[in-house]
Amino acid sequence: MSAPEPTPVPGPHGAAAPDHPDMNEIVGSHDILLVTLDTLRHDVAAELAAQGRIPNLARHLPGGRWERRHAPGSFTYASHQAIFAGFLPTPAAPGPHPRLFAARFAGSETTAARTFVYDTPDLVSGLAKEGYRTVCVGGTGFFNKRGPLGSVLPGLFQESHWEPEFGVTSPTSFEAQVTRAEHVVRELPQEKRLFLFVNVAALHQPNWFHRPGATREDGDTRATHAAALEYVDRHIGRLFAAASSRRRCFAVVCSDHGTAYGDDGYTGHRIGHESVWTVPYAHFFLDPTPAEAAR
């Protein structure tokens, strides 16, 4: 289930892009999965991968490691607006860095030969134009459809799902989200391509209940944030299996922003701090198992 050996390709100014698959070959032939691990810090994600505490995620990470990137926004709404416009988190190194997806835009320095370019305002409608069924399984409040603001992001999709069980206060939020995603995949005709987006709420505060023995009075900490990622890892294999059950799937898993737990006196996000701007990122291929491929 690992990605093929990457072939370096030239960027817009001749710079090598060592792991930039040709998205023009992937779009239309693969299903696509985008998972945002809402609020996940890069340092916590990297530590858990190195310590063997997130085996189900780590087995898919190139080299077993997260890539260090910079978030396109400092909170959920801003970052997802950018992500859905094709601006995934940017590699934390001098660029420019060719993008996987981009709207046609004159003068773009990050649109390269292997970038999938669409003539719509956002990636979601761009993939819909290519024949994809676009589905959102929301988590945090900006996806709850309970008011105009919470309806903007899910409104980009042909089909969107949110329930209180998916939200930040549910100790079993990710399990419930995966169950809904599995149902979506089962109901979709085999020949229809799928763009599945899942906004994982479990890392977002409150997350104290994911650490055994923690209480509400203890509050959220960096340790409970880590425990929430371990919880997600225990169930993400089901999501990967569902996403690749129909055909080969191209997956992007990343954080939209991080959050501070007293770092330099800061708490939370929507602030310009290293703990917020630096996020984990990975993209890889998910291959169907022989049993799934025969279905």
mmCIF file of N, CA, C and O in Angstrom, residues 85-146:
data_model
loop_
_atom_site.group_PDB
_atom_site.id
_atom_site.type_symbol
_atom_site.label_atom_id
_atom_site.label_comp_id
_atom_site.label_asym_id
_atom_site.label_seq_id
_atom_site.Cartn_x
_atom_site.Cartn_y
_atom_site.Cartn_z
ATOM 1 N N ALA A 85 -9.108 25.823 -2.149
ATOM 2 C CA ALA A 85 -8.709 26.580 -3.339
ATOM 3 C C ALA A 85 -7.446 25.998 -3.976
ATOM 4 O O ALA A 85 -6.963 26.514 -4.979
ATOM 5 N N GLY A 86 -6.894 24.929 -3.372
ATOM 6 C CA GLY A 86 -5.715 24.278 -3.935
ATOM 7 C C GLY A 86 -4.427 24.593 -3.204
ATOM 8 O O GLY A 86 -3.352 24.125 -3.619
ATOM 9 N N PHE A 87 -4.506 25.370 -2.119
ATOM 10 C CA PHE A 87 -3.306 25.747 -1.382
ATOM 11 C C PHE A 87 -3.144 24.852 -0.158
ATOM 12 O O PHE A 87 -3.491 25.231 0.968
ATOM 13 N N LEU A 88 -2.643 23.643 -0.385
ATOM 14 C CA LEU A 88 -2.327 22.746 0.709
ATOM 15 C C LEU A 88 -1.170 23.324 1.521
ATOM 16 O O LEU A 88 -0.493 24.249 1.057
ATOM 17 N N PRO A 89 -0.935 22.846 2.743
ATOM 18 C CA PRO A 89 0.212 23.340 3.502
ATOM 19 C C PRO A 89 1.492 23.327 2.674
ATOM 20 O O PRO A 89 1.745 22.412 1.895
ATOM 21 N N THR A 90 2.305 24.365 2.847
ATOM 22 C CA THR A 90 3.502 24.593 2.032
ATOM 23 C C THR A 90 4.737 23.986 2.685
ATOM 24 O O THR A 90 4.946 24.168 3.889
ATOM 25 N N PRO A 91 5.573 23.253 1.932
ATOM 26 C CA PRO A 91 6.802 22.719 2.512
ATOM 27 C C PRO A 91 7.600 23.795 3.238
ATOM 28 O O PRO A 91 7.754 24.918 2.732
ATOM 29 N N ALA A 92 8.098 23.456 4.425
ATOM 30 C CA ALA A 92 8.809 24.420 5.265
ATOM 31 C C ALA A 92 10.271 24.506 4.844
ATOM 32 O O ALA A 92 11.187 24.146 5.592
ATOM 33 N N ALA A 93 10.482 24.957 3.614
ATOM 34 C CA ALA A 93 11.812 25.112 3.038
ATOM 35 C C ALA A 93 11.699 26.119 1.905
ATOM 36 O O ALA A 93 10.595 26.334 1.376
ATOM 37 N N PRO A 94 12.806 26.754 1.529
ATOM 38 C CA PRO A 94 12.727 27.726 0.435
ATOM 39 C C PRO A 94 12.112 27.118 -0.818
ATOM 40 O O PRO A 94 12.384 25.967 -1.168
ATOM 41 N N GLY A 95 11.286 27.858 -1.507
ATOM 42 C CA GLY A 95 10.577 27.392 -2.689
ATOM 43 C C GLY A 95 11.046 28.097 -3.947
ATOM 44 O O GLY A 95 12.185 28.562 -3.995
ATOM 45 N N PRO A 96 10.171 28.200 -4.953
ATOM 46 C CA PRO A 96 8.752 27.830 -4.900
ATOM 47 C C PRO A 96 8.540 26.319 -4.942
ATOM 48 O O PRO A 96 9.413 25.571 -5.372
ATOM 49 N N HIS A 97 7.359 25.888 -4.500
ATOM 50 C CA HIS A 97 7.021 24.483 -4.438
ATOM 51 C C HIS A 97 5.813 24.210 -5.334
ATOM 52 O O HIS A 97 4.732 24.742 -5.094
ATOM 53 N N PRO A 98 5.973 23.387 -6.387
ATOM 54 C CA PRO A 98 4.847 23.068 -7.254
ATOM 55 C C PRO A 98 3.699 22.457 -6.453
ATOM 56 O O PRO A 98 3.915 21.630 -5.565
ATOM 57 N N ARG A 99 2.486 22.866 -6.773
ATOM 58 C CA ARG A 99 1.311 22.373 -6.053
ATOM 59 C C ARG A 99 0.692 21.169 -6.761
ATOM 60 O O ARG A 99 0.867 20.982 -7.968
ATOM 61 N N LEU A 100 -0.045 20.362 -5.997
ATOM 62 C CA LEU A 100 -0.770 19.230 -6.570
ATOM 63 C C LEU A 100 -1.974 19.700 -7.367
ATOM 64 O O LEU A 100 -2.285 19.157 -8.430
ATOM 65 N N PHE A 101 -2.672 20.701 -6.841
ATOM 66 C CA PHE A 101 -3.919 21.199 -7.437
ATOM 67 C C PHE A 101 -3.847 22.723 -7.509
ATOM 68 O O PHE A 101 -3.328 23.361 -6.600
ATOM 69 N N ALA A 102 -4.398 23.290 -8.560
ATOM 70 C CA ALA A 102 -4.416 24.752 -8.663
ATOM 71 C C ALA A 102 -5.510 25.197 -9.614
ATOM 72 O O ALA A 102 -5.718 24.589 -10.679
ATOM 73 N N ALA A 103 -6.190 26.265 -9.251
ATOM 74 C CA ALA A 103 -7.104 26.919 -10.181
ATOM 75 C C ALA A 103 -6.281 27.639 -11.245
ATOM 76 O O ALA A 103 -5.161 28.102 -10.971
ATOM 77 N N ARG A 104 -6.814 27.705 -12.448
ATOM 78 C CA ARG A 104 -6.102 28.421 -13.509
ATOM 79 C C ARG A 104 -5.995 29.889 -13.115
ATOM 80 O O ARG A 104 -6.994 30.558 -12.860
ATOM 81 N N PHE A 105 -4.766 30.369 -13.011
ATOM 82 C CA PHE A 105 -4.537 31.711 -12.490
ATOM 83 C C PHE A 105 -3.279 32.262 -13.134
ATOM 84 O O PHE A 105 -2.191 31.708 -12.971
ATOM 85 N N ALA A 106 -3.408 33.342 -13.882
ATOM 86 C CA ALA A 106 -2.275 33.900 -14.609
ATOM 87 C C ALA A 106 -1.168 34.314 -13.645
ATOM 88 O O ALA A 106 -1.421 34.961 -12.625
ATOM 89 N N GLY A 107 0.052 33.919 -13.968
ATOM 90 C CA GLY A 107 1.203 34.322 -13.185
ATOM 91 C C GLY A 107 1.512 33.443 -11.993
ATOM 92 O O GLY A 107 2.449 33.742 -11.238
ATOM 93 N N SER A 108 0.764 32.355 -11.801
ATOM 94 C CA SER A 108 1.032 31.480 -10.667
ATOM 95 C C SER A 108 2.418 30.865 -10.783
ATOM 96 O O SER A 108 2.757 30.262 -11.799
ATOM 97 N N GLU A 109 3.231 30.992 -9.738
ATOM 98 C CA GLU A 109 4.582 30.443 -9.741
ATOM 99 C C GLU A 109 4.637 29.047 -9.142
ATOM 100 O O GLU A 109 5.712 28.434 -9.080
ATOM 101 N N THR A 110 3.504 28.522 -8.695
ATOM 102 C CA THR A 110 3.496 27.188 -8.082
ATOM 103 C C THR A 110 2.636 26.212 -8.884
ATOM 104 O O THR A 110 2.336 25.118 -8.414
ATOM 105 N N THR A 111 2.242 26.608 -10.090
ATOM 106 C CA THR A 111 1.546 25.711 -11.002
ATOM 107 C C THR A 111 2.560 25.140 -11.976
ATOM 108 O O THR A 111 3.242 25.893 -12.685
ATOM 109 N N ALA A 112 2.706 23.801 -11.978
ATOM 110 C CA ALA A 112 3.726 23.143 -12.786
ATOM 111 C C ALA A 112 3.072 22.141 -13.727
ATOM 112 O O ALA A 112 1.845 21.975 -13.748
ATOM 113 N N ALA A 113 3.887 21.447 -14.507
ATOM 114 C CA ALA A 113 3.364 20.522 -15.518
ATOM 115 C C ALA A 113 2.540 19.410 -14.888
ATOM 116 O O ALA A 113 1.579 18.923 -15.495
ATOM 117 N N ARG A 114 2.900 18.968 -13.679
ATOM 118 C CA ARG A 114 2.189 17.865 -13.044
ATOM 119 C C ARG A 114 1.060 18.328 -12.120
ATOM 120 O O ARG A 114 0.439 17.505 -11.447
ATOM 121 N N THR A 115 0.810 19.602 -12.080
ATOM 122 C CA THR A 115 -0.304 20.140 -11.294
ATOM 123 C C THR A 115 -1.614 19.914 -12.039
ATOM 124 O O THR A 115 -1.696 20.158 -13.252
ATOM 125 N N PHE A 116 -2.636 19.446 -11.333
ATOM 126 C CA PHE A 116 -3.972 19.373 -11.928
ATOM 127 C C PHE A 116 -4.585 20.761 -11.851
ATOM 128 O O PHE A 116 -4.798 21.312 -10.775
ATOM 129 N N VAL A 117 -4.853 21.347 -13.009
ATOM 130 C CA VAL A 117 -5.372 22.713 -13.105
ATOM 131 C C VAL A 117 -6.849 22.658 -13.473
ATOM 132 O O VAL A 117 -7.248 21.969 -14.417
ATOM 133 N N TYR A 118 -7.661 23.377 -12.716
ATOM 134 C CA TYR A 118 -9.108 23.376 -12.947
ATOM 135 C C TYR A 118 -9.604 24.789 -13.224
ATOM 136 O O TYR A 118 -8.998 25.779 -12.803
ATOM 137 N N ASP A 119 -10.697 24.875 -13.955
ATOM 138 C CA ASP A 119 -11.257 26.163 -14.359
ATOM 139 C C ASP A 119 -12.495 26.516 -13.543
ATOM 140 O O ASP A 119 -13.473 27.048 -14.069
ATOM 141 N N THR A 120 -12.436 26.230 -12.253
ATOM 142 C CA THR A 120 -13.507 26.581 -11.333
ATOM 143 C C THR A 120 -12.869 27.301 -10.149
ATOM 144 O O THR A 120 -11.644 27.311 -10.014
ATOM 145 N N PRO A 121 -13.669 27.907 -9.258
ATOM 146 C CA PRO A 121 -13.063 28.670 -8.158
ATOM 147 C C PRO A 121 -12.382 27.817 -7.095
ATOM 148 O O PRO A 121 -11.587 28.339 -6.320
ATOM 149 N N ASP A 122 -12.698 26.523 -7.046
ATOM 150 C CA ASP A 122 -12.171 25.690 -5.967
ATOM 151 C C ASP A 122 -11.972 24.262 -6.453
ATOM 152 O O ASP A 122 -12.540 23.837 -7.456
ATOM 153 N N LEU A 123 -11.160 23.526 -5.702
ATOM 154 C CA LEU A 123 -10.838 22.147 -6.058
ATOM 155 C C LEU A 123 -12.069 21.254 -6.038
ATOM 156 O O LEU A 123 -12.214 20.358 -6.882
ATOM 157 N N VAL A 124 -12.968 21.476 -5.085
ATOM 158 C CA VAL A 124 -14.136 20.608 -4.950
ATOM 159 C C VAL A 124 -14.983 20.651 -6.218
ATOM 160 O O VAL A 124 -15.323 19.606 -6.787
ATOM 161 N N SER A 125 -15.304 21.840 -6.677
ATOM 162 C CA SER A 125 -16.096 21.943 -7.907
ATOM 163 C C SER A 125 -15.277 21.543 -9.125
ATOM 164 O O SER A 125 -15.818 21.043 -10.114
ATOM 165 N N GLY A 126 -13.964 21.733 -9.056
ATOM 166 C CA GLY A 126 -13.109 21.287 -10.157
ATOM 167 C C GLY A 126 -13.151 19.784 -10.327
ATOM 168 O O GLY A 126 -13.208 19.272 -11.452
ATOM 169 N N LEU A 127 -13.124 19.047 -9.219
ATOM 170 C CA LEU A 127 -13.220 17.589 -9.294
ATOM 171 C C LEU A 127 -14.628 17.150 -9.679
ATOM 172 O O LEU A 127 -14.801 16.164 -10.403
ATOM 173 N N ALA A 128 -15.641 17.874 -9.215
ATOM 174 C CA ALA A 128 -17.011 17.557 -9.624
ATOM 175 C C ALA A 128 -17.157 17.692 -11.135
ATOM 176 O O ALA A 128 -17.832 16.877 -11.788
ATOM 177 N N LYS A 129 -16.532 18.697 -11.715
ATOM 178 C CA LYS A 129 -16.578 18.895 -13.157
ATOM 179 C C LYS A 129 -15.924 17.749 -13.911
ATOM 180 O O LYS A 129 -16.268 17.460 -15.071
ATOM 181 N N GLU A 130 -14.978 17.064 -13.239
ATOM 182 C CA GLU A 130 -14.314 15.907 -13.831
ATOM 183 C C GLU A 130 -15.092 14.616 -13.598
ATOM 184 O O GLU A 130 -14.616 13.528 -13.936
ATOM 185 N N GLY A 131 -16.274 14.710 -13.013
ATOM 186 C CA GLY A 131 -17.126 13.544 -12.823
ATOM 187 C C GLY A 131 -17.075 12.916 -11.455
ATOM 188 O O GLY A 131 -17.679 11.855 -11.240
ATOM 189 N N TYR A 132 -16.378 13.541 -10.508
ATOM 190 C CA TYR A 132 -16.289 12.989 -9.154
ATOM 191 C C TYR A 132 -17.542 13.290 -8.353
ATOM 192 O O TYR A 132 -18.156 14.354 -8.508
ATOM 193 N N ARG A 133 -17.911 12.352 -7.483
ATOM 194 C CA ARG A 133 -18.889 12.619 -6.441
ATOM 195 C C ARG A 133 -18.132 13.227 -5.283
ATOM 196 O O ARG A 133 -17.186 12.620 -4.760
ATOM 197 N N THR A 134 -18.480 14.431 -4.878
ATOM 198 C CA THR A 134 -17.747 15.123 -3.824
ATOM 199 C C THR A 134 -18.527 15.024 -2.521
ATOM 200 O O THR A 134 -19.686 15.406 -2.448
ATOM 201 N N VAL A 135 -17.870 14.496 -1.485
ATOM 202 C CA VAL A 135 -18.532 14.205 -0.214
ATOM 203 C C VAL A 135 -17.705 14.746 0.942
ATOM 204 O O VAL A 135 -16.495 14.504 1.018
ATOM 205 N N CYS A 136 -18.355 15.446 1.847
ATOM 206 C CA CYS A 136 -17.726 15.996 3.043
ATOM 207 C C CYS A 136 -18.298 15.307 4.277
ATOM 208 O O CYS A 136 -19.521 15.235 4.443
ATOM 209 N N VAL A 137 -17.420 14.800 5.136
ATOM 210 C CA VAL A 137 -17.813 14.318 6.461
ATOM 211 C C VAL A 137 -17.172 15.279 7.457
ATOM 212 O O VAL A 137 -15.980 15.210 7.734
ATOM 213 N N GLY A 138 -17.969 16.216 7.951
ATOM 214 C CA GLY A 138 -17.455 17.294 8.774
ATOM 215 C C GLY A 138 -17.232 16.893 10.213
ATOM 216 O O GLY A 138 -17.729 15.862 10.685
ATOM 217 N N GLY A 139 -16.469 17.737 10.926
ATOM 218 C CA GLY A 139 -16.185 17.472 12.326
ATOM 219 C C GLY A 139 -16.330 18.708 13.189
ATOM 220 O O GLY A 139 -17.211 18.793 14.036
ATOM 221 N N THR A 140 -15.465 19.704 12.994
ATOM 222 C CA THR A 140 -15.490 20.902 13.816
ATOM 223 C C THR A 140 -16.669 21.797 13.437
ATOM 224 O O THR A 140 -17.362 21.560 12.454
ATOM 225 N N GLY A 141 -16.868 22.853 14.240
ATOM 226 C CA GLY A 141 -18.070 23.673 14.098
ATOM 227 C C GLY A 141 -18.254 24.344 12.759
ATOM 228 O O GLY A 141 -19.385 24.637 12.369
ATOM 229 N N PHE A 142 -17.170 24.610 12.039
ATOM 230 C CA PHE A 142 -17.301 25.252 10.734
ATOM 231 C C PHE A 142 -17.894 24.318 9.680
ATOM 232 O O PHE A 142 -18.086 24.723 8.530
ATOM 233 N N PHE A 143 -18.204 23.078 10.061
ATOM 234 C CA PHE A 143 -18.829 22.122 9.147
ATOM 235 C C PHE A 143 -20.189 21.647 9.657
ATOM 236 O O PHE A 143 -20.763 20.716 9.095
ATOM 237 N N ASN A 144 -20.731 22.293 10.700
ATOM 238 C CA ASN A 144 -21.932 21.729 11.339
ATOM 239 C C ASN A 144 -23.246 22.117 10.674
ATOM 240 O O ASN A 144 -24.304 21.596 11.046
ATOM 241 N N LYS A 145 -23.218 23.059 9.720
ATOM 242 C CA LYS A 145 -24.414 23.443 8.947
ATOM 243 C C LYS A 145 -25.541 23.962 9.837
ATOM 244 O O LYS A 145 -26.699 23.972 9.433
ATOM 245 N N ARG A 146 -25.208 24.425 11.037
ATOM 246 C CA ARG A 146 -26.231 24.928 11.953
ATOM 247 C C ARG A 146 -26.512 26.413 11.760
ATOM 248 O O ARG A 146 -27.364 26.981 12.441
#
